[in-house]
Amino acid sequence: MKILIVEDDDFIGESIKDYFEMTGNKVDYFSNPKKALENIYPSHYDIFLFDVNMEGLNGFELYKELKR
């Protein structure tokens, strides 16, 4: 599976990324939601994991932007 993680806490984000990579998944991790938006296309992801409480663009807003 290919997973996109957007988490502004680097310790949490890297921990989640490491776990999913150990189980054989391809993971892209961004600590900045705007950088994630800039780099997401043309990639295809099976799972999105977004932090809900991020500065500037929270997980819900990021999801809405991706749906456009």
mmCIF file with all atom_site columns, N, CA and C in Angstrom:
data_model
loop_
_atom_site.group_PDB
_atom_site.id
_atom_site.type_symbol
_atom_site.label_atom_id
_atom_site.label_alt_id
_atom_site.label_comp_id
_atom_site.label_asym_id
_atom_site.label_entity_id
_atom_site.label_seq_id
_atom_site.pdbx_PDB_ins_code
_atom_site.Cartn_x
_atom_site.Cartn_y
_atom_site.Cartn_z
_atom_site.occupancy
_atom_site.B_iso_or_equiv
_atom_site.pdbx_formal_charge
_atom_site.auth_seq_id
_atom_site.auth_comp_id
_atom_site.auth_asym_id
_atom_site.auth_atom_id
_atom_site.pdbx_PDB_model_num
ATOM 1   N N  . MET A 1 1  ? 0.830   -1.185 0.000  1.00 0.00 ? 1  MET A N  1
ATOM 2   C CA . MET A 1 1  ? 0.000   0.000  0.000  1.00 0.00 ? 1  MET A CA 1
ATOM 3   C C  . MET A 1 1  ? 0.872   1.244  0.000  1.00 0.00 ? 1  MET A C  1
ATOM 4   N N  . LYS A 1 2  ? 0.327   2.307  -0.513 1.00 0.00 ? 2  LYS A N  1
ATOM 5   C CA . LYS A 1 2  ? 1.012   3.594  -0.496 1.00 0.00 ? 2  LYS A CA 1
ATOM 6   C C  . LYS A 1 2  ? 0.235   4.523  0.436  1.00 0.00 ? 2  LYS A C  1
ATOM 7   N N  . ILE A 1 3  ? 0.945   5.097  1.402  1.00 0.00 ? 3  ILE A N  1
ATOM 8   C CA . ILE A 1 3  ? 0.322   5.875  2.469  1.00 0.00 ? 3  ILE A CA 1
ATOM 9   C C  . ILE A 1 3  ? 0.903   7.283  2.493  1.00 0.00 ? 3  ILE A C  1
ATOM 10  N N  . LEU A 1 4  ? 0.021   8.272  2.661  1.00 0.00 ? 4  LEU A N  1
ATOM 11  C CA . LEU A 1 4  ? 0.437   9.665  2.851  1.00 0.00 ? 4  LEU A CA 1
ATOM 12  C C  . LEU A 1 4  ? 0.156   10.050 4.296  1.00 0.00 ? 4  LEU A C  1
ATOM 13  N N  . ILE A 1 5  ? 1.197   10.507 4.983  1.00 0.00 ? 5  ILE A N  1
ATOM 14  C CA . ILE A 1 5  ? 1.070   10.970 6.360  1.00 0.00 ? 5  ILE A CA 1
ATOM 15  C C  . ILE A 1 5  ? 1.387   12.459 6.388  1.00 0.00 ? 5  ILE A C  1
ATOM 16  N N  . VAL A 1 6  ? 0.507   13.240 7.007  1.00 0.00 ? 6  VAL A N  1
ATOM 17  C CA . VAL A 1 6  ? 0.759   14.663 7.223  1.00 0.00 ? 6  VAL A CA 1
ATOM 18  C C  . VAL A 1 6  ? 0.559   14.912 8.709  1.00 0.00 ? 6  VAL A C  1
ATOM 19  N N  . GLU A 1 7  ? 1.665   15.179 9.400  1.00 0.00 ? 7  GLU A N  1
ATOM 20  C CA . GLU A 1 7  ? 1.684   15.340 10.857 1.00 0.00 ? 7  GLU A CA 1
ATOM 21  C C  . GLU A 1 7  ? 2.726   16.399 11.194 1.00 0.00 ? 7  GLU A C  1
ATOM 22  N N  . ASP A 1 8  ? 2.328   17.438 11.923 1.00 0.00 ? 8  ASP A N  1
ATOM 23  C CA . ASP A 1 8  ? 3.267   18.527 12.210 1.00 0.00 ? 8  ASP A CA 1
ATOM 24  C C  . ASP A 1 8  ? 4.223   18.229 13.356 1.00 0.00 ? 8  ASP A C  1
ATOM 25  N N  . ASP A 1 9  ? 3.993   17.204 14.130 1.00 0.00 ? 9  ASP A N  1
ATOM 26  C CA . ASP A 1 9  ? 4.923   16.786 15.185 1.00 0.00 ? 9  ASP A CA 1
ATOM 27  C C  . ASP A 1 9  ? 5.867   15.741 14.585 1.00 0.00 ? 9  ASP A C  1
ATOM 28  N N  . ASP A 1 10 ? 7.126   16.114 14.411 1.00 0.00 ? 10 ASP A N  1
ATOM 29  C CA . ASP A 1 10 ? 8.074   15.235 13.727 1.00 0.00 ? 10 ASP A CA 1
ATOM 30  C C  . ASP A 1 10 ? 8.263   13.892 14.419 1.00 0.00 ? 10 ASP A C  1
ATOM 31  N N  . PHE A 1 11 ? 8.272   13.863 15.736 1.00 0.00 ? 11 PHE A N  1
ATOM 32  C CA . PHE A 1 11 ? 8.443   12.597 16.451 1.00 0.00 ? 11 PHE A CA 1
ATOM 33  C C  . PHE A 1 11 ? 7.301   11.640 16.135 1.00 0.00 ? 11 PHE A C  1
ATOM 34  N N  . ILE A 1 12 ? 6.081   12.142 16.194 1.00 0.00 ? 12 ILE A N  1
ATOM 35  C CA . ILE A 1 12 ? 4.911   11.303 15.916 1.00 0.00 ? 12 ILE A CA 1
ATOM 36  C C  . ILE A 1 12 ? 4.906   10.884 14.443 1.00 0.00 ? 12 ILE A C  1
ATOM 37  N N  . GLY A 1 13 ? 5.121   11.831 13.555 1.00 0.00 ? 13 GLY A N  1
ATOM 38  C CA . GLY A 1 13 ? 5.111   11.538 12.123 1.00 0.00 ? 13 GLY A CA 1
ATOM 39  C C  . GLY A 1 13 ? 6.154   10.513 11.716 1.00 0.00 ? 13 GLY A C  1
ATOM 40  N N  . GLU A 1 14 ? 7.375   10.680 12.205 1.00 0.00 ? 14 GLU A N  1
ATOM 41  C CA . GLU A 1 14 ? 8.445   9.731  11.879 1.00 0.00 ? 14 GLU A CA 1
ATOM 42  C C  . GLU A 1 14 ? 8.172   8.356  12.490 1.00 0.00 ? 14 GLU A C  1
ATOM 43  N N  . SER A 1 15 ? 7.597   8.323  13.679 1.00 0.00 ? 15 SER A N  1
ATOM 44  C CA . SER A 1 15 ? 7.266   7.044  14.321 1.00 0.00 ? 15 SER A CA 1
ATOM 45  C C  . SER A 1 15 ? 6.221   6.273  13.513 1.00 0.00 ? 15 SER A C  1
ATOM 46  N N  . ILE A 1 16 ? 5.184   6.976  13.077 1.00 0.00 ? 16 ILE A N  1
ATOM 47  C CA . ILE A 1 16 ? 4.137   6.338  12.263 1.00 0.00 ? 16 ILE A CA 1
ATOM 48  C C  . ILE A 1 16 ? 4.727   5.866  10.933 1.00 0.00 ? 16 ILE A C  1
ATOM 49  N N  . LYS A 1 17 ? 5.537   6.718  10.317 1.00 0.00 ? 17 LYS A N  1
ATOM 50  C CA . LYS A 1 17 ? 6.176   6.374  9.042  1.00 0.00 ? 17 LYS A CA 1
ATOM 51  C C  . LYS A 1 17 ? 7.034   5.125  9.192  1.00 0.00 ? 17 LYS A C  1
ATOM 52  N N  . ASP A 1 18 ? 7.874   5.089  10.214 1.00 0.00 ? 18 ASP A N  1
ATOM 53  C CA . ASP A 1 18 ? 8.746   3.932  10.442 1.00 0.00 ? 18 ASP A CA 1
ATOM 54  C C  . ASP A 1 18 ? 7.946   2.653  10.634 1.00 0.00 ? 18 ASP A C  1
ATOM 55  N N  . TYR A 1 19 ? 6.863   2.729  11.393 1.00 0.00 ? 19 TYR A N  1
ATOM 56  C CA . TYR A 1 19 ? 6.039   1.549  11.635 1.00 0.00 ? 19 TYR A CA 1
ATOM 57  C C  . TYR A 1 19 ? 5.464   1.003  10.329 1.00 0.00 ? 19 TYR A C  1
ATOM 58  N N  . PHE A 1 20 ? 4.869   1.875  9.521  1.00 0.00 ? 20 PHE A N  1
ATOM 59  C CA . PHE A 1 20 ? 4.262   1.409  8.280  1.00 0.00 ? 20 PHE A CA 1
ATOM 60  C C  . PHE A 1 20 ? 5.296   0.914  7.276  1.00 0.00 ? 20 PHE A C  1
ATOM 61  N N  . GLU A 1 21 ? 6.478   1.521  7.266  1.00 0.00 ? 21 GLU A N  1
ATOM 62  C CA . GLU A 1 21 ? 7.531   1.036  6.373  1.00 0.00 ? 21 GLU A CA 1
ATOM 63  C C  . GLU A 1 21 ? 8.031   -0.339 6.816  1.00 0.00 ? 21 GLU A C  1
ATOM 64  N N  . MET A 1 22 ? 8.087   -0.587 8.112  1.00 0.00 ? 22 MET A N  1
ATOM 65  C CA . MET A 1 22 ? 8.510   -1.901 8.615  1.00 0.00 ? 22 MET A CA 1
ATOM 66  C C  . MET A 1 22 ? 7.538   -3.001 8.212  1.00 0.00 ? 22 MET A C  1
ATOM 67  N N  . THR A 1 23 ? 6.289   -2.638 7.986  1.00 0.00 ? 23 THR A N  1
ATOM 68  C CA . THR A 1 23 ? 5.296   -3.631 7.593  1.00 0.00 ? 23 THR A CA 1
ATOM 69  C C  . THR A 1 23 ? 5.167   -3.732 6.074  1.00 0.00 ? 23 THR A C  1
ATOM 70  N N  . GLY A 1 24 ? 6.114   -3.126 5.337  1.00 0.00 ? 24 GLY A N  1
ATOM 71  C CA . GLY A 1 24 ? 6.184   -3.302 3.897  1.00 0.00 ? 24 GLY A CA 1
ATOM 72  C C  . GLY A 1 24 ? 5.437   -2.289 3.054  1.00 0.00 ? 24 GLY A C  1
ATOM 73  N N  . ASN A 1 25 ? 5.037   -1.186 3.634  1.00 0.00 ? 25 ASN A N  1
ATOM 74  C CA . ASN A 1 25 ? 4.291   -0.165 2.899  1.00 0.00 ? 25 ASN A CA 1
ATOM 75  C C  . ASN A 1 25 ? 5.213   0.935  2.400  1.00 0.00 ? 25 ASN A C  1
ATOM 76  N N  . LYS A 1 26 ? 4.807   1.596  1.334  1.00 0.00 ? 26 LYS A N  1
ATOM 77  C CA . LYS A 1 26 ? 5.500   2.787  0.831  1.00 0.00 ? 26 LYS A CA 1
ATOM 78  C C  . LYS A 1 26 ? 4.842   3.988  1.492  1.00 0.00 ? 26 LYS A C  1
ATOM 79  N N  . VAL A 1 27 ? 5.641   4.855  2.115  1.00 0.00 ? 27 VAL A N  1
ATOM 80  C CA . VAL A 1 27 ? 5.092   5.969  2.887  1.00 0.00 ? 27 VAL A CA 1
ATOM 81  C C  . VAL A 1 27 ? 5.737   7.282  2.462  1.00 0.00 ? 27 VAL A C  1
ATOM 82  N N  . ASP A 1 28 ? 4.899   8.291  2.230  1.00 0.00 ? 28 ASP A N  1
ATOM 83  C CA . ASP A 1 28 ? 5.361   9.661  2.060  1.00 0.00 ? 28 ASP A CA 1
ATOM 84  C C  . ASP A 1 28 ? 4.905   10.432 3.290  1.00 0.00 ? 28 ASP A C  1
ATOM 85  N N  . TYR A 1 29 ? 5.842   11.161 3.896  1.00 0.00 ? 29 TYR A N  1
ATOM 86  C CA . TYR A 1 29 ? 5.545   11.902 5.125  1.00 0.00 ? 29 TYR A CA 1
ATOM 87  C C  . TYR A 1 29 ? 5.879   13.374 4.924  1.00 0.00 ? 29 TYR A C  1
ATOM 88  N N  . PHE A 1 30 ? 4.942   14.223 5.330  1.00 0.00 ? 30 PHE A N  1
ATOM 89  C CA . PHE A 1 30 ? 5.152   15.671 5.306  1.00 0.00 ? 30 PHE A CA 1
ATOM 90  C C  . PHE A 1 30 ? 4.780   16.241 6.664  1.00 0.00 ? 30 PHE A C  1
ATOM 91  N N  . SER A 1 31 ? 5.572   17.182 7.134  1.00 0.00 ? 31 SER A N  1
ATOM 92  C CA . SER A 1 31 ? 5.243   17.851 8.393  1.00 0.00 ? 31 SER A CA 1
ATOM 93  C C  . SER A 1 31 ? 4.499   19.164 8.145  1.00 0.00 ? 31 SER A C  1
ATOM 94  N N  . ASN A 1 32 ? 4.413   19.571 6.896  1.00 0.00 ? 32 ASN A N  1
ATOM 95  C CA . ASN A 1 32 ? 3.748   20.807 6.524  1.00 0.00 ? 32 ASN A CA 1
ATOM 96  C C  . ASN A 1 32 ? 2.622   20.485 5.536  1.00 0.00 ? 32 ASN A C  1
ATOM 97  N N  . PRO A 1 33 ? 1.364   20.782 5.878  1.00 0.00 ? 33 PRO A N  1
ATOM 98  C CA . PRO A 1 33 ? 0.253   20.433 4.986  1.00 0.00 ? 33 PRO A CA 1
ATOM 99  C C  . PRO A 1 33 ? 0.309   21.128 3.627  1.00 0.00 ? 33 PRO A C  1
ATOM 100 N N  . LYS A 1 34 ? 0.825   22.344 3.573  1.00 0.00 ? 34 LYS A N  1
ATOM 101 C CA . LYS A 1 34 ? 0.920   23.044 2.291  1.00 0.00 ? 34 LYS A CA 1
ATOM 102 C C  . LYS A 1 34 ? 1.964   22.392 1.382  1.00 0.00 ? 34 LYS A C  1
ATOM 103 N N  . LYS A 1 35 ? 3.055   21.916 1.967  1.00 0.00 ? 35 LYS A N  1
ATOM 104 C CA . LYS A 1 35 ? 4.067   21.190 1.188  1.00 0.00 ? 35 LYS A CA 1
ATOM 105 C C  . LYS A 1 35 ? 3.485   19.879 0.673  1.00 0.00 ? 35 LYS A C  1
ATOM 106 N N  . ALA A 1 36 ? 2.645   19.232 1.476  1.00 0.00 ? 36 ALA A N  1
ATOM 107 C CA . ALA A 1 36 ? 1.997   17.995 1.037  1.00 0.00 ? 36 ALA A CA 1
ATOM 108 C C  . ALA A 1 36 ? 1.133   18.261 -0.186 1.00 0.00 ? 36 ALA A C  1
ATOM 109 N N  . LEU A 1 37 ? 0.349   19.340 -0.162 1.00 0.00 ? 37 LEU A N  1
ATOM 110 C CA . LEU A 1 37 ? -0.501  19.690 -1.299 1.00 0.00 ? 37 LEU A CA 1
ATOM 111 C C  . LEU A 1 37 ? 0.323   19.957 -2.555 1.00 0.00 ? 37 LEU A C  1
ATOM 112 N N  . GLU A 1 38 ? 1.469   20.604 -2.396 1.00 0.00 ? 38 GLU A N  1
ATOM 113 C CA . GLU A 1 38 ? 2.325   20.927 -3.533 1.00 0.00 ? 38 GLU A CA 1
ATOM 114 C C  . GLU A 1 38 ? 2.926   19.673 -4.168 1.00 0.00 ? 38 GLU A C  1
ATOM 115 N N  . ASN A 1 39 ? 3.127   18.631 -3.367 1.00 0.00 ? 39 ASN A N  1
ATOM 116 C CA . ASN A 1 39 ? 3.852   17.452 -3.838 1.00 0.00 ? 39 ASN A CA 1
ATOM 117 C C  . ASN A 1 39 ? 3.006   16.207 -4.020 1.00 0.00 ? 39 ASN A C  1
ATOM 118 N N  . ILE A 1 40 ? 1.713   16.282 -3.766 1.00 0.00 ? 40 ILE A N  1
ATOM 119 C CA . ILE A 1 40 ? 0.886   15.078 -3.776 1.00 0.00 ? 40 ILE A CA 1
ATOM 120 C C  . ILE A 1 40 ? 0.583   14.567 -5.183 1.00 0.00 ? 40 ILE A C  1
ATOM 121 N N  . TYR A 1 41 ? 0.388   15.454 -6.125 1.00 0.00 ? 41 TYR A N  1
ATOM 122 C CA . TYR A 1 41 ? 0.022   15.024 -7.478 1.00 0.00 ? 41 TYR A CA 1
ATOM 123 C C  . TYR A 1 41 ? 1.263   14.810 -8.309 1.00 0.00 ? 41 TYR A C  1
ATOM 124 N N  . PRO A 1 42 ? 1.333   13.800 -9.130 1.00 0.00 ? 42 PRO A N  1
ATOM 125 C CA . PRO A 1 42 ? 0.308   12.872 -9.588 1.00 0.00 ? 42 PRO A CA 1
ATOM 126 C C  . PRO A 1 42 ? 0.277   11.559 -8.816 1.00 0.00 ? 42 PRO A C  1
ATOM 127 N N  . SER A 1 43 ? 0.773   11.523 -7.621 1.00 0.00 ? 43 SER A N  1
ATOM 128 C CA . SER A 1 43 ? 0.807   10.284 -6.842 1.00 0.00 ? 43 SER A CA 1
ATOM 129 C C  . SER A 1 43 ? -0.586  9.767  -6.511 1.00 0.00 ? 43 SER A C  1
ATOM 130 N N  . HIS A 1 44 ? -0.666  8.466  -6.332 1.00 0.00 ? 44 HIS A N  1
ATOM 131 C CA . HIS A 1 44 ? -1.904  7.808  -5.906 1.00 0.00 ? 44 HIS A CA 1
ATOM 132 C C  . HIS A 1 44 ? -1.640  7.185  -4.539 1.00 0.00 ? 44 HIS A C  1
ATOM 133 N N  . TYR A 1 45 ? -2.538  7.419  -3.605 1.00 0.00 ? 45 TYR A N  1
ATOM 134 C CA . TYR A 1 45 ? -2.393  6.868  -2.260 1.00 0.00 ? 45 TYR A CA 1
ATOM 135 C C  . TYR A 1 45 ? -3.588  5.987  -1.916 1.00 0.00 ? 45 TYR A C  1
ATOM 136 N N  . ASP A 1 46 ? -3.314  4.935  -1.171 1.00 0.00 ? 46 ASP A N  1
ATOM 137 C CA . ASP A 1 46 ? -4.365  4.044  -0.695 1.00 0.00 ? 46 ASP A CA 1
ATOM 138 C C  . ASP A 1 46 ? -4.939  4.522  0.636  1.00 0.00 ? 46 ASP A C  1
ATOM 139 N N  . ILE A 1 47 ? -4.084  5.164  1.444  1.00 0.00 ? 47 ILE A N  1
ATOM 140 C CA . ILE A 1 47 ? -4.495  5.628  2.775  1.00 0.00 ? 47 ILE A CA 1
ATOM 141 C C  . ILE A 1 47 ? -3.935  7.027  3.023  1.00 0.00 ? 47 ILE A C  1
ATOM 142 N N  . PHE A 1 48 ? -4.763  7.889  3.603  1.00 0.00 ? 48 PHE A N  1
ATOM 143 C CA . PHE A 1 48 ? -4.338  9.214  4.054  1.00 0.00 ? 48 PHE A CA 1
ATOM 144 C C  . PHE A 1 48 ? -4.438  9.259  5.574  1.00 0.00 ? 48 PHE A C  1
ATOM 145 N N  . LEU A 1 49 ? -3.377  9.700  6.237  1.00 0.00 ? 49 LEU A N  1
ATOM 146 C CA . LEU A 1 49 ? -3.399  9.917  7.684  1.00 0.00 ? 49 LEU A CA 1
ATOM 147 C C  . LEU A 1 49 ? -3.020  11.369 7.940  1.00 0.00 ? 49 LEU A C  1
ATOM 148 N N  . PHE A 1 50 ? -4.000  12.158 8.377  1.00 0.00 ? 50 PHE A N  1
ATOM 149 C CA . PHE A 1 50 ? -3.777  13.585 8.595  1.00 0.00 ? 50 PHE A CA 1
ATOM 150 C C  . PHE A 1 50 ? -3.974  13.937 10.056 1.00 0.00 ? 50 PHE A C  1
ATOM 151 N N  . ASP A 1 51 ? -3.092  14.776 10.568 1.00 0.00 ? 51 ASP A N  1
ATOM 152 C CA . ASP A 1 51 ? -3.267  15.366 11.890 1.00 0.00 ? 51 ASP A CA 1
ATOM 153 C C  . ASP A 1 51 ? -4.412  16.372 11.781 1.00 0.00 ? 51 ASP A C  1
ATOM 154 N N  . VAL A 1 52 ? -5.310  16.357 12.724 1.00 0.00 ? 52 VAL A N  1
ATOM 155 C CA . VAL A 1 52 ? -6.456  17.261 12.691 1.00 0.00 ? 52 VAL A CA 1
ATOM 156 C C  . VAL A 1 52 ? -6.074  18.654 13.192 1.00 0.00 ? 52 VAL A C  1
ATOM 157 N N  . ASN A 1 53 ? -5.163  18.744 14.139 1.00 0.00 ? 53 ASN A N  1
ATOM 158 C CA . ASN A 1 53 ? -4.822  20.023 14.770 1.00 0.00 ? 53 ASN A CA 1
ATOM 159 C C  . ASN A 1 53 ? -3.479  20.568 14.295 1.00 0.00 ? 53 ASN A C  1
ATOM 160 N N  . MET A 1 54 ? -3.392  20.933 13.020 1.00 0.00 ? 54 MET A N  1
ATOM 161 C CA . MET A 1 54 ? -2.170  21.526 12.496 1.00 0.00 ? 54 MET A CA 1
ATOM 162 C C  . MET A 1 54 ? -2.365  23.022 12.324 1.00 0.00 ? 54 MET A C  1
ATOM 163 N N  . GLU A 1 55 ? -1.272  23.743 12.413 1.00 0.00 ? 55 GLU A N  1
ATOM 164 C CA . GLU A 1 55 ? -1.297  25.192 12.211 1.00 0.00 ? 55 GLU A CA 1
ATOM 165 C C  . GLU A 1 55 ? -1.546  25.502 10.740 1.00 0.00 ? 55 GLU A C  1
ATOM 166 N N  . GLY A 1 56 ? -2.339  26.515 10.484 1.00 0.00 ? 56 GLY A N  1
ATOM 167 C CA . GLY A 1 56 ? -2.559  26.989 9.123  1.00 0.00 ? 56 GLY A CA 1
ATOM 168 C C  . GLY A 1 56 ? -3.614  26.220 8.359  1.00 0.00 ? 56 GLY A C  1
ATOM 169 N N  . LEU A 1 57 ? -3.405  24.946 8.157  1.00 0.00 ? 57 LEU A N  1
ATOM 170 C CA . LEU A 1 57 ? -4.318  24.116 7.378  1.00 0.00 ? 57 LEU A CA 1
ATOM 171 C C  . LEU A 1 57 ? -4.499  22.809 8.135  1.00 0.00 ? 57 LEU A C  1
ATOM 172 N N  . ASN A 1 58 ? -5.658  22.636 8.780  1.00 0.00 ? 58 ASN A N  1
ATOM 173 C CA . ASN A 1 58 ? -5.840  21.420 9.577  1.00 0.00 ? 58 ASN A CA 1
ATOM 174 C C  . ASN A 1 58 ? -6.184  20.235 8.683  1.00 0.00 ? 58 ASN A C  1
ATOM 175 N N  . GLY A 1 59 ? -6.257  19.060 9.266  1.00 0.00 ? 59 GLY A N  1
ATOM 176 C CA . GLY A 1 59 ? -6.498  17.844 8.505  1.00 0.00 ? 59 GLY A CA 1
ATOM 177 C C  . GLY A 1 59 ? -7.794  17.843 7.723  1.00 0.00 ? 59 GLY A C  1
ATOM 178 N N  . PHE A 1 60 ? -8.851  18.417 8.277  1.00 0.00 ? 60 PHE A N  1
ATOM 179 C CA . PHE A 1 60 ? -10.130 18.485 7.573  1.00 0.00 ? 60 PHE A CA 1
ATOM 180 C C  . PHE A 1 60 ? -10.033 19.398 6.353  1.00 0.00 ? 60 PHE A C  1
ATOM 181 N N  . GLU A 1 61 ? -9.374  20.541 6.523  1.00 0.00 ? 61 GLU A N  1
ATOM 182 C CA . GLU A 1 61 ? -9.204  21.477 5.410  1.00 0.00 ? 61 GLU A CA 1
ATOM 183 C C  . GLU A 1 61 ? -8.316  20.875 4.319  1.00 0.00 ? 61 GLU A C  1
ATOM 184 N N  . LEU A 1 62 ? -7.284  20.165 4.738  1.00 0.00 ? 62 LEU A N  1
ATOM 185 C CA . LEU A 1 62 ? -6.404  19.504 3.784  1.00 0.00 ? 62 LEU A CA 1
ATOM 186 C C  . LEU A 1 62 ? -7.187  18.486 2.959  1.00 0.00 ? 62 LEU A C  1
ATOM 187 N N  . TYR A 1 63 ? -8.021  17.719 3.606  1.00 0.00 ? 63 TYR A N  1
ATOM 188 C CA . TYR A 1 63 ? -8.858  16.730 2.910  1.00 0.00 ? 63 TYR A CA 1
ATOM 189 C C  . TYR A 1 63 ? -9.795  17.409 1.901  1.00 0.00 ? 63 TYR A C  1
ATOM 190 N N  . LYS A 1 64 ? -10.386 18.515 2.290  1.00 0.00 ? 64 LYS A N  1
ATOM 191 C CA . LYS A 1 64 ? -11.276 19.255 1.377  1.00 0.00 ? 64 LYS A CA 1
ATOM 192 C C  . LYS A 1 64 ? -10.511 19.742 0.150  1.00 0.00 ? 64 LYS A C  1
ATOM 193 N N  . GLU A 1 65 ? -9.273  20.213 0.358  1.00 0.00 ? 65 GLU A N  1
ATOM 194 C CA . GLU A 1 65 ? -8.451  20.676 -0.759 1.00 0.00 ? 65 GLU A CA 1
ATOM 195 C C  . GLU A 1 65 ? -8.129  19.523 -1.711 1.00 0.00 ? 65 GLU A C  1
ATOM 196 N N  . LEU A 1 66 ? -7.882  18.350 -1.170 1.00 0.00 ? 66 LEU A N  1
ATOM 197 C CA . LEU A 1 66 ? -7.556  17.189 -1.997 1.00 0.00 ? 66 LEU A CA 1
ATOM 198 C C  . LEU A 1 66 ? -8.746  16.730 -2.820 1.00 0.00 ? 66 LEU A C  1
ATOM 199 N N  . LYS A 1 67 ? -9.939  16.911 -2.287 1.00 0.00 ? 67 LYS A N  1
ATOM 200 C CA . LYS A 1 67 ? -11.137 16.487 -3.011 1.00 0.00 ? 67 LYS A CA 1
ATOM 201 C C  . LYS A 1 67 ? -11.418 17.365 -4.221 1.00 0.00 ? 67 LYS A C  1
ATOM 202 N N  . ARG A 1 68 ? -10.904 18.594 -4.235 1.00 0.00 ? 68 ARG A N  1
ATOM 203 C CA . ARG A 1 68 ? -11.156 19.509 -5.370 1.00 0.00 ? 68 ARG A CA 1
ATOM 204 C C  . ARG A 1 68 ? -10.520 19.038 -6.617 1.00 0.00 ? 68 ARG A C  1
#
